[in-house]
Tab-separated table of C-alpha atoms and ligand atoms in Angstrom:
chain	number	residue	atom	x	y	z
F	240	MET	CA	112.662	43.823	-34.679
F	241	LYS	CA	112.615	45.400	-31.217
F	242	PRO	CA	113.399	42.922	-28.396
F	243	PHE	CA	110.271	41.471	-26.747
F	244	PRO	CA	109.229	43.220	-23.532
F	245	GLN	CA	109.741	41.535	-20.134
F	246	HIS	CA	105.992	41.492	-19.419
F	247	LEU	CA	102.880	41.045	-21.560
F	248	LEU	CA	100.353	43.316	-19.892
F	249	SER	CA	98.651	45.006	-22.839
F	250	ILE	CA	98.457	44.246	-26.540
F	251	THR	CA	100.048	47.683	-26.993
F	252	ASP	CA	103.238	46.313	-25.401
F	253	LEU	CA	103.833	44.654	-28.786
F	254	THR	CA	104.621	46.106	-32.192
F	255	ARG	CA	103.091	44.802	-35.379
F	256	ALA	CA	106.347	42.964	-36.181
F	257	GLN	CA	106.342	41.314	-32.731
F	258	ILE	CA	102.689	40.230	-33.103
F	259	ASN	CA	103.469	38.755	-36.521
F	260	ALA	CA	106.539	37.018	-35.074
F	261	LEU	CA	104.409	35.425	-32.312
F	262	ILE	CA	101.942	34.233	-34.965
F	263	ASP	CA	104.854	32.712	-36.924
F	264	PHE	CA	106.346	31.116	-33.778
F	265	SER	CA	102.941	29.513	-33.070
F	266	GLN	CA	102.849	27.509	-36.310
F	267	PRO	CA	105.349	24.771	-35.296
F	268	PHE	CA	103.590	24.565	-31.920
F	269	LEU	CA	100.304	23.929	-33.752
F	270	ASP	CA	102.037	21.049	-35.568
F	271	LEU	CA	103.543	19.724	-32.322
F	272	SER	CA	100.093	19.787	-30.709
F	273	ARG	CA	98.830	17.504	-33.470
F	274	ASP	CA	101.697	15.022	-33.195
F	275	ASP	CA	101.230	11.679	-31.503
F	276	ILE	CA	103.826	12.668	-28.886
F	277	ARG	CA	102.892	16.233	-27.886
F	278	LYS	CA	106.069	17.143	-26.050
F	279	ALA	CA	109.224	19.183	-26.589
F	280	SER	CA	111.904	19.937	-24.034
F	281	THR	CA	112.602	23.590	-24.821
F	282	MET	CA	111.175	24.931	-21.542
F	283	ARG	CA	112.848	22.315	-19.334
F	284	GLY	CA	113.964	24.025	-16.143
F	285	LYS	CA	111.497	26.920	-16.526
F	286	THR	CA	108.757	27.510	-13.962
F	287	VAL	CA	105.330	28.952	-14.807
F	288	ILE	CA	102.737	29.912	-12.197
F	289	ASN	CA	99.098	30.412	-13.158
F	290	LEU	CA	97.639	32.774	-10.541
F	291	PHE	CA	93.889	32.962	-11.143
F	292	PHE	CA	91.557	35.063	-8.994
F	293	GLU	CA	88.645	34.666	-11.435
F	294	ASN	CA	87.102	31.585	-13.017
F	295	SER	CA	88.616	30.282	-16.208
F	296	THR	CA	88.433	27.145	-18.340
F	297	ARG	CA	90.241	28.079	-21.539
F	298	THR	CA	92.926	30.558	-20.507
F	299	ARG	CA	94.146	28.711	-17.428
F	300	SER	CA	94.162	25.261	-18.972
F	301	SER	CA	95.733	26.436	-22.211
F	302	PHE	CA	98.618	28.096	-20.350
F	303	GLU	CA	99.005	24.909	-18.308
F	304	ILE	CA	98.982	22.630	-21.354
F	305	ALA	CA	101.252	25.049	-23.251
F	306	GLY	CA	103.861	25.018	-20.462
F	307	LYS	CA	103.659	21.249	-19.948
F	308	ARG	CA	103.945	20.477	-23.677
F	309	LEU	CA	107.253	22.344	-23.612
F	310	SER	CA	108.390	20.565	-20.391
F	311	ALA	CA	108.109	23.590	-18.084
F	312	ASP	CA	107.077	23.042	-14.463
F	313	VAL	CA	103.593	24.581	-14.172
F	314	ILE	CA	101.644	25.174	-10.994
F	315	ASN	CA	98.128	26.562	-10.677
F	316	ILE	CA	96.915	28.750	-7.853
F	317	SER	CA	93.321	29.864	-7.622
F	318	ALA	CA	92.055	32.512	-5.228
F	319	SER	CA	89.924	29.980	-3.367
F	320	MET	CA	92.976	27.891	-2.398
F	321	SER	CA	95.411	30.772	-1.788
F	322	ALA	CA	96.263	32.849	1.276
F	323	VAL	CA	94.093	35.645	-0.212
F	324	GLN	CA	91.327	33.828	1.663
F	325	LYS	CA	93.299	34.593	4.857
F	326	GLY	CA	93.445	38.316	4.142
F	327	GLU	CA	96.721	38.568	2.215
F	328	THR	CA	96.977	41.486	-0.234
F	329	LEU	CA	97.559	41.068	-3.960
F	330	MET	CA	100.986	42.681	-3.528
F	331	ASP	CA	102.042	40.232	-0.797
F	332	THR	CA	100.745	37.248	-2.770
F	333	GLY	CA	102.596	38.459	-5.870
F	334	GLN	CA	105.857	39.151	-4.035
F	335	THR	CA	105.668	35.802	-2.222
F	336	LEU	CA	105.293	33.907	-5.475
F	337	ALA	CA	107.983	35.985	-7.195
F	338	ALA	CA	110.370	35.085	-4.337
F	339	MET	CA	110.038	31.440	-5.444
F	340	ARG	CA	111.687	32.579	-8.692
F	341	PRO	CA	109.230	31.498	-11.370
F	342	HIS	CA	110.123	32.578	-14.890
F	343	VAL	CA	106.542	33.548	-15.736
F	344	VAL	CA	103.438	34.328	-13.672
F	345	VAL	CA	100.153	34.410	-15.591
F	346	VAL	CA	97.630	36.505	-13.680
F	347	ARG	CA	93.870	36.777	-13.986
F	348	HIS	CA	92.183	39.209	-11.631
F	349	GLY	CA	88.862	41.063	-11.410
F	350	ASP	CA	90.472	44.496	-11.042
F	351	SER	CA	91.611	46.502	-14.060
F	352	GLY	CA	95.303	47.354	-13.698
F	353	SER	CA	96.101	44.501	-11.287
F	354	CYS	CA	98.645	42.912	-13.660
F	355	HIS	CA	100.418	46.250	-14.192
F	356	PHE	CA	100.479	46.652	-10.405
F	357	LEU	CA	102.108	43.236	-9.937
F	358	ALA	CA	104.633	43.892	-12.699
F	359	LYS	CA	105.611	47.102	-10.942
F	360	HIS	CA	105.966	45.498	-7.525
F	361	THR	CA	107.760	42.245	-8.400
F	362	GLN	CA	111.218	41.573	-9.749
F	363	GLY	CA	112.884	38.905	-11.816
F	364	THR	CA	109.732	37.362	-13.309
F	365	SER	CA	107.595	38.020	-16.379
F	366	ILE	CA	103.962	38.879	-15.665
F	367	VAL	CA	101.388	37.898	-18.296
F	368	ASN	CA	97.953	39.463	-18.231
F	369	GLY	CA	95.460	36.592	-18.411
F	370	GLY	CA	92.569	39.085	-18.153
F	371	ASP	CA	92.342	42.045	-15.764
F	372	GLY	CA	88.795	43.185	-14.998
F	373	ALA	CA	87.170	44.933	-17.953
F	374	HIS	CA	90.555	46.225	-19.063
F	375	GLU	CA	92.600	43.892	-21.334
F	376	HIS	CA	93.086	40.305	-22.428
F	377	PRO	CA	96.076	40.406	-24.793
F	378	THR	CA	96.657	36.650	-25.080
F	379	GLN	CA	93.067	36.062	-26.240
F	380	VAL	CA	93.487	38.669	-28.960
F	381	LEU	CA	96.809	37.143	-30.063
F	382	THR	CA	95.004	33.785	-30.275
F	383	ASP	CA	92.254	35.383	-32.393
F	384	LEU	CA	94.830	36.996	-34.683
F	385	LEU	CA	96.498	33.609	-35.213
F	386	THR	CA	93.071	32.126	-36.047
F	387	LEU	CA	92.184	34.929	-38.473
F	388	LYS	CA	95.599	35.048	-40.102
F	389	ASN	CA	95.541	31.297	-40.725
F	390	ALA	CA	92.073	31.629	-42.291
F	391	TRP	CA	92.646	34.790	-44.331
F	392	GLY	CA	96.395	35.170	-44.806
F	393	ASP	CA	96.270	38.728	-43.423
F	394	VAL	CA	93.975	40.749	-41.174
F	395	LYS	CA	94.895	44.095	-42.752
F	396	GLY	CA	91.860	45.862	-44.247
F	397	LYS	CA	89.360	43.334	-42.828
F	398	VAL	CA	86.203	44.360	-40.955
F	399	ILE	CA	85.580	42.725	-37.574
F	400	THR	CA	82.178	43.350	-36.003
F	401	ILE	CA	82.137	42.861	-32.231
F	402	VAL	CA	78.688	42.359	-30.745
F	403	GLY	CA	77.460	42.414	-27.162
F	404	ASP	CA	78.706	43.627	-23.820
F	405	ILE	CA	81.493	45.862	-25.124
F	406	LYS	CA	81.502	47.938	-21.935
F	407	HIS	CA	82.704	45.134	-19.681
F	408	SER	CA	84.726	43.156	-22.230
F	409	ARG	CA	88.500	43.093	-21.877
F	410	VAL	CA	88.574	41.138	-25.138
F	411	ALA	CA	86.792	43.944	-27.029
F	412	ARG	CA	89.120	46.553	-25.578
F	413	SER	CA	92.255	44.632	-26.546
F	414	HIS	CA	90.834	44.153	-30.071
F	415	LEU	CA	90.170	47.886	-30.417
F	416	LEU	CA	93.814	48.520	-29.543
F	417	ALA	CA	95.103	45.673	-31.743
F	418	ALA	CA	93.106	46.939	-34.734
F	419	LYS	CA	95.212	50.091	-34.839
F	420	ILE	CA	98.456	48.114	-34.674
F	421	MET	CA	97.436	45.496	-37.261
F	422	GLY	CA	95.352	47.660	-39.626
F	423	TYR	CA	91.907	46.061	-39.408
F	424	SER	CA	88.724	47.977	-38.667
F	425	VAL	CA	86.270	47.315	-35.874
F	426	ARG	CA	82.523	47.859	-35.761
F	427	VAL	CA	80.853	47.561	-32.385
F	428	VAL	CA	77.189	46.677	-31.892
F	429	ALA	CA	75.442	46.931	-28.523
F	430	PRO	CA	72.662	48.667	-26.658
F	431	LYS	CA	73.838	52.063	-25.364
F	432	THR	CA	73.865	50.682	-21.823
F	433	LEU	CA	76.537	48.143	-22.786
F	434	LEU	CA	78.845	50.574	-24.569
F	435	PRO	CA	81.504	52.678	-22.818
F	436	LEU	CA	81.002	56.429	-23.124
F	437	HIS	CA	82.903	57.938	-26.086
F	438	ILE	CA	83.808	54.511	-27.481
F	439	GLU	CA	84.024	56.050	-30.977
F	440	LYS	CA	87.183	57.842	-29.792
F	441	MET	CA	88.859	54.420	-29.844
F	442	GLY	CA	88.528	54.529	-33.633
F	443	CYS	CA	85.584	52.147	-34.189
F	444	ASP	CA	82.234	52.514	-35.946
F	445	VAL	CA	79.315	52.285	-33.532
F	446	PHE	CA	76.010	50.566	-34.377
F	447	HIS	CA	72.915	49.899	-32.300
F	448	ARG	CA	71.064	47.777	-34.894
F	449	PHE	CA	72.798	44.464	-35.535
F	450	GLU	CA	71.552	44.188	-39.164
F	451	ASP	CA	73.125	47.542	-40.074
F	452	ALA	CA	76.569	46.389	-38.937
F	453	ILE	CA	76.587	42.845	-40.209
F	454	VAL	CA	76.524	43.520	-43.964
F	455	GLY	CA	80.123	43.784	-45.194
F	456	SER	CA	81.648	42.183	-42.086
F	457	ASP	CA	84.493	39.712	-42.584
F	458	CYS	CA	84.219	38.440	-39.031
F	459	ILE	CA	81.391	38.512	-36.507
F	460	TYR	CA	82.839	38.384	-33.009
F	461	MET	CA	80.201	37.544	-30.388
F	462	LEU	CA	80.585	38.344	-26.687
F	463	ARG	CA	78.963	37.005	-23.545
F	464	ILE	CA	77.147	39.408	-21.227
F	465	GLN	CA	79.616	39.815	-18.338
F	466	ASN	CA	77.005	39.323	-15.619
F	467	GLU	CA	79.692	39.277	-12.929
F	468	ARG	CA	80.645	42.862	-13.862
F	469	LEU	CA	77.124	44.329	-14.267
F	470	LYS	CA	76.400	46.586	-11.305
F	471	THR	CA	72.628	46.647	-11.894
F	472	ASN	CA	70.139	44.440	-13.679
F	473	CYS	CA	68.786	47.197	-15.909
F	474	SER	CA	71.237	47.217	-18.832
F	475	PHE	CA	68.593	45.545	-21.035
F	476	PRO	CA	64.930	44.635	-20.453
F	477	SER	CA	65.249	40.825	-20.448
F	478	ILE	CA	67.452	38.034	-21.814
F	479	ARG	CA	64.727	37.265	-24.375
F	480	GLU	CA	64.693	40.840	-25.703
F	481	TYR	CA	68.485	41.006	-25.677
F	482	HIS	CA	68.602	37.806	-27.727
F	483	GLU	CA	66.049	39.175	-30.198
F	484	ALA	CA	67.998	42.378	-30.788
F	485	TYR	CA	71.627	41.243	-30.383
F	486	GLY	CA	71.704	37.446	-30.702
F	487	LEU	CA	73.462	35.963	-33.736
F	488	ASN	CA	70.939	33.641	-35.400
F	489	MET	CA	70.916	32.061	-38.854
F	490	ALA	CA	68.785	34.833	-40.406
F	491	ARG	CA	71.329	37.460	-39.337
F	492	PHE	CA	74.318	35.316	-40.252
F	493	LYS	CA	72.913	34.972	-43.800
F	494	LEU	CA	73.434	38.735	-44.224
F	495	ALA	CA	77.209	38.031	-44.183
F	496	SER	CA	77.399	34.318	-44.836
F	497	ASP	CA	81.104	34.380	-45.823
F	498	ALA	CA	82.041	35.879	-42.469
F	499	LEU	CA	83.922	33.909	-39.845
F	500	ILE	CA	82.219	33.580	-36.473
F	501	LEU	CA	84.413	34.015	-33.402
F	502	HIS	CA	83.637	33.890	-29.687
F	503	PRO	CA	86.236	33.839	-26.886
F	504	GLY	CA	84.031	31.509	-24.828
F	505	PRO	CA	82.317	30.646	-22.630
F	506	MET	CA	79.286	30.826	-24.954
F	507	ASN	CA	75.801	31.283	-23.648
F	508	ARG	CA	73.868	29.420	-26.331
F	509	GLY	CA	70.418	30.896	-26.864
F	510	VAL	CA	71.524	34.288	-25.509
F	511	GLU	CA	74.231	35.885	-27.721
F	512	ILE	CA	74.382	33.015	-30.243
F	513	THR	CA	72.077	30.231	-31.386
F	514	SER	CA	73.385	26.668	-31.472
F	515	ASP	CA	73.051	26.301	-35.247
F	516	VAL	CA	75.354	29.302	-35.766
F	517	ALA	CA	77.771	28.235	-33.007
F	518	ASN	CA	78.070	24.819	-34.695
F	519	HIS	CA	78.244	26.201	-38.271
F	520	ALA	CA	81.232	25.381	-40.509
F	521	GLN	CA	82.215	29.091	-40.436
F	522	SER	CA	82.417	29.041	-36.634
F	523	GLN	CA	86.015	29.252	-35.404
F	524	VAL	CA	85.216	28.732	-31.732
F	525	LEU	CA	87.077	25.424	-31.359
F	526	ASN	CA	89.884	26.600	-33.654
F	527	GLN	CA	90.335	29.547	-31.299
F	528	VAL	CA	90.746	27.101	-28.416
F	529	GLU	CA	93.232	24.921	-30.310
F	530	ASN	CA	95.181	27.958	-31.489
F	531	GLY	CA	95.156	29.318	-27.937
F	532	VAL	CA	97.473	26.539	-26.775
F	533	ALA	CA	99.955	27.126	-29.630
F	534	MET	CA	99.920	30.895	-29.152
F	535	ARG	CA	100.531	30.497	-25.413
F	536	MET	CA	103.436	28.143	-26.167
F	537	ALA	CA	104.855	30.931	-28.339
F	538	ILE	CA	104.241	33.573	-25.649
F	539	LEU	CA	105.812	31.536	-22.825
F	540	SER	CA	108.818	30.628	-24.983
F	541	THR	CA	109.366	34.199	-26.079
F	542	LEU	CA	109.153	35.598	-22.547
F	543	CYS	CA	111.719	32.994	-21.469
F	544	GLY	CA	114.060	34.173	-24.216
F	545	LEU	CA	113.521	31.064	-26.356
F	546	GLU	CA	112.349	31.355	-29.923
F	547	ALA	CA	110.645	29.028	-32.337
F	548	LEU	CA	110.866	25.235	-32.020
H	94	LIG	C1	86.879	35.806	-21.833
H	94	LIG	C2	87.373	36.477	-20.563
H	94	LIG	O1	87.611	35.828	-19.554
H	94	LIG	O2	87.518	37.676	-20.656
H	94	LIG	N1	87.070	34.416	-21.852
H	94	LIG	C3	88.299	33.872	-22.138
H	94	LIG	O3	89.304	34.191	-21.567
H	94	LIG	N2	88.346	32.966	-23.128
H	94	LIG	C4	85.492	36.188	-22.181
H	94	LIG	C5	84.388	35.953	-21.191
H	94	LIG	O4	84.603	35.540	-20.057
H	94	LIG	O5	83.252	36.205	-21.575
């Protein structure tokens, strides 16, 4: 297997063998996270900084818990408490933090390409993309692949139907790239206003009617409307109409009742998904969260040159 890259900026930084290795490395971390004492000392002496310029519940806290469970020193910086508020540039903030010699900096930022920019302009630290604008979210997709692999054994040949605001979703984009590496196929379902132009060139099948896409899906992956990235309010007539056309309700779910239901969170119940479906036994939403900690333990360990437990 090729050595792991210094940074994790895009899912395409990893080969299929490396993705499978991260999934394998995650398994003992899943066990550790279920032990009474949830602590190992493998990352003792390593420093992780979470640098978050956008809101986050899952990604930030799972990197924090992941680092702490392995005994790393973890600090969290959010834009509201950083010198960005005093006019400092992203480059200066990044270089300042890198000068404190952390092993890993996990970055979430509203601008696409910001993590690549920091990786280019800092030395001696690994940058992890915790979500950059509408561009990529590789650690979420690795978490999803762990969830799907543990449910199915393999993702190869499976059909994943991604529904909602594809245009502004970094999760959807990373899945479209991962599908080519891992050999699964992606269907996308959205109104035309929430699809990027020429999306079919990314190798997916495009649907505008939810019912047409759902039959034959192995996984239905629901997305939130990224209101913070919508430039106008006219991408769809109203929340009610959006829900009627693109919400996952029980009647639609019954068209593919063996499918797994995934959502990266945060869910907007009653908009893209009804509560009965979100709470259904096929829903993997909380498994995704649990697996997210184990996968981030595997990612942090690997970037620090450590392998499995
Ligand atoms: C996603 C994100 O931030 O891109 N959430 C996450 O990291 N779990 C999806 C979203 O915000 O809708």
